[in-house]
Amino acid sequence: DEFIGAEELRLLQLLRDTLEIDKLLAAAIERGARARHMPL
Protein backbone atom coordinates (compact mmCIF):
# COMPACT_ATOMS: atom_id res chain seq x y z
CA ASP A 1 0.00 0.00 0.00
CA GLU A 2 1.39 3.35 -1.06
CA PHE A 3 -0.11 5.52 1.65
CA ILE A 4 0.75 5.51 5.33
CA GLY A 5 -1.96 6.43 7.81
CA ALA A 6 -1.57 8.92 10.63
CA GLU A 7 -1.46 6.13 13.22
CA GLU A 8 1.37 4.39 11.39
CA LEU A 9 3.32 7.65 11.08
CA ARG A 10 2.89 8.30 14.79
CA LEU A 11 4.10 4.79 15.65
CA LEU A 12 7.16 5.20 13.41
CA GLN A 13 7.93 8.56 15.01
CA LEU A 14 7.62 7.03 18.48
CA LEU A 15 10.02 4.23 17.49
CA ARG A 16 12.52 6.73 16.04
CA ASP A 17 12.40 8.78 19.23
CA THR A 18 12.68 5.74 21.51
CA LEU A 19 15.59 4.27 19.57
CA GLU A 20 17.18 7.73 19.15
CA ILE A 21 17.47 7.37 15.37
CA ASP A 22 18.13 10.69 13.63
CA LYS A 23 15.87 11.85 10.81
CA LEU A 24 18.43 11.34 8.04
CA LEU A 25 19.07 7.73 9.04
CA ALA A 26 15.34 7.08 9.41
CA ALA A 27 14.74 8.49 5.91
CA ALA A 28 17.44 6.22 4.49
CA ILE A 29 15.89 3.16 6.16
CA GLU A 30 12.42 4.11 4.89
CA ARG A 31 13.75 4.65 1.34
CA GLY A 32 15.48 1.28 1.43
CA ALA A 33 12.27 -0.40 2.58
CA ARG A 34 10.28 1.24 -0.23
CA ALA A 35 12.88 0.20 -2.82
CA ARG A 36 12.86 -3.36 -1.53
CA HIS A 37 9.11 -3.68 -2.04
CA MET A 38 8.97 -2.10 -5.51
CA PRO A 39 8.06 -4.41 -8.38
CA LEU A 40 10.80 -5.11 -10.89
Coordinates of C-alpha atoms in Angstrom, one line a residue, residues 3-5 7 9 11-13 16-19 21-25 27 30 32-35 38-40:
F3 CA -0.1 5.5 1.6
I4 CA 0.8 5.5 5.3
G5 CA -2.0 6.4 7.8
E7 CA -1.5 6.1 13.2
L9 CA 3.3 7.6 11.1
L11 CA 4.1 4.8 15.6
L12 CA 7.2 5.2 13.4
Q13 CA 7.9 8.6 15.0
R16 CA 12.5 6.7 16.0
D17 CA 12.4 8.8 19.2
T18 CA 12.7 5.7 21.5
L19 CA 15.6 4.3 19.6
I21 CA 17.5 7.4 15.4
D22 CA 18.1 10.7 13.6
K23 CA 15.9 11.8 10.8
L24 CA 18.4 11.3 8.0
L25 CA 19.1 7.7 9.0
A27 CA 14.7 8.5 5.9
E30 CA 12.4 4.1 4.9
G32 CA 15.5 1.3 1.4
A33 CA 12.3 -0.4 2.6
R34 CA 10.3 1.2 -0.2
A35 CA 12.9 0.2 -2.8
M38 CA 9.0 -2.1 -5.5
P39 CA 8.1 -4.4 -8.4
L40 CA 10.8 -5.1 -10.9

